[in-house]
Tab-separated table of C-alpha atoms in Angstrom:
chain	number	residue	atom	x	y	z
A	1	GLU	CA	-151.622	-79.895	-76.302
A	2	GLY	CA	-155.342	-79.639	-76.909
A	3	ARG	CA	-156.828	-79.373	-80.378
A	4	GLU	CA	-158.392	-75.918	-79.839
A	5	ASN	CA	-157.348	-72.592	-81.343
A	6	GLN	CA	-154.464	-70.884	-79.592
A	7	ILE	CA	-153.713	-67.182	-79.919
A	8	ARG	CA	-150.137	-65.942	-79.699
A	9	LYS	CA	-148.456	-62.590	-80.222
A	10	GLU	CA	-145.656	-62.666	-82.760
A	11	GLY	CA	-142.181	-62.136	-81.337
A	12	GLU	CA	-140.309	-58.902	-81.806
A	13	VAL	CA	-137.126	-60.516	-83.132
A	14	GLY	CA	-137.187	-61.646	-86.756
A	15	GLY	CA	-140.842	-62.705	-86.879
A	16	ARG	CA	-140.426	-65.649	-84.574
A	17	LEU	CA	-143.198	-67.264	-82.563
A	18	ARG	CA	-142.544	-69.054	-79.274
A	19	TRP	CA	-144.940	-71.992	-78.911
A	20	ASN	CA	-144.929	-75.584	-77.712
A	21	GLY	CA	-141.459	-75.191	-76.197
A	22	GLN	CA	-139.869	-74.125	-79.479
A	23	THR	CA	-139.291	-71.052	-81.608
A	24	TRP	CA	-140.931	-70.998	-85.039
A	25	ARG	CA	-140.225	-68.445	-87.791
A	26	VAL	CA	-143.415	-67.339	-89.520
A	27	GLY	CA	-142.419	-64.016	-91.074
A	28	LYS	CA	-141.188	-60.536	-90.219
A	29	ALA	CA	-144.367	-58.977	-91.611
A	30	PHE	CA	-146.218	-60.257	-88.548
A	31	ILE	CA	-143.945	-58.845	-85.832
A	32	GLY	CA	-146.134	-57.561	-83.014
A	33	GLU	CA	-149.304	-59.025	-84.555
A	34	ARG	CA	-151.601	-61.592	-83.001
A	35	VAL	CA	-151.730	-64.903	-84.824
A	36	ALA	CA	-153.880	-67.977	-84.223
A	37	LEU	CA	-152.674	-71.562	-84.245
A	38	ARG	CA	-155.364	-73.957	-85.401
A	39	PRO	CA	-155.082	-77.727	-85.632
A	40	ALA	CA	-154.833	-78.963	-89.212
A	41	ALA	CA	-156.420	-82.188	-90.453
A	42	GLU	CA	-153.057	-83.977	-90.295
A	43	ALA	CA	-151.758	-85.174	-86.921
A	44	ASP	CA	-149.138	-82.980	-85.218
A	45	THR	CA	-149.716	-80.191	-87.741
A	46	TYR	CA	-150.965	-76.668	-87.031
A	47	ASP	CA	-151.928	-73.850	-89.351
A	48	VAL	CA	-150.946	-70.298	-88.397
A	49	TYR	CA	-153.510	-67.607	-89.214
A	50	TRP	CA	-153.337	-63.835	-89.226
A	51	SER	CA	-156.969	-62.723	-89.214
A	52	ARG	CA	-158.618	-65.158	-91.654
A	53	ILE	CA	-155.515	-65.663	-93.765
A	54	ARG	CA	-153.403	-68.778	-93.356
A	55	ILE	CA	-149.785	-67.594	-93.312
A	56	ALA	CA	-147.883	-70.724	-92.295
A	57	ARG	CA	-148.083	-74.380	-91.356
A	58	ILE	CA	-146.128	-75.902	-88.465
A	59	GLU	CA	-145.247	-79.601	-88.656
A	60	LEU	CA	-144.285	-80.805	-85.199
A	61	GLN	CA	-142.820	-84.183	-86.239
A	62	THR	CA	-140.328	-82.682	-88.674
A	63	ARG	CA	-140.005	-79.383	-86.744
A	64	THR	CA	-140.526	-77.369	-89.908
A	65	VAL	CA	-142.501	-74.289	-90.871
A	66	ILE	CA	-143.992	-74.009	-94.334
A	67	THR	CA	-144.781	-70.498	-95.558
A	68	GLY	CA	-145.820	-68.716	-98.728
A	69	LYS	CA	-146.927	-70.565	-101.838
A	70	ARG	CA	-145.623	-73.875	-100.488
A	71	ILE	CA	-148.606	-74.160	-98.118
A	72	THR	CA	-151.057	-76.714	-99.527
């Protein structure tokens, strides 16, 4: 994958996003909304944005999604 922004539309089932061959859960509040995936400073890590607000972080190596107040 390149290191550019990628825009995806949130899935209709349970706030899941299909990207990079996997399904990632980023929140039911964003069902039907467009979100952007932007490379983070750390390798294999992407931040998920809704508008200008970071709503999640995807860590490819551990295959985890960090949401809410746990995002640093």
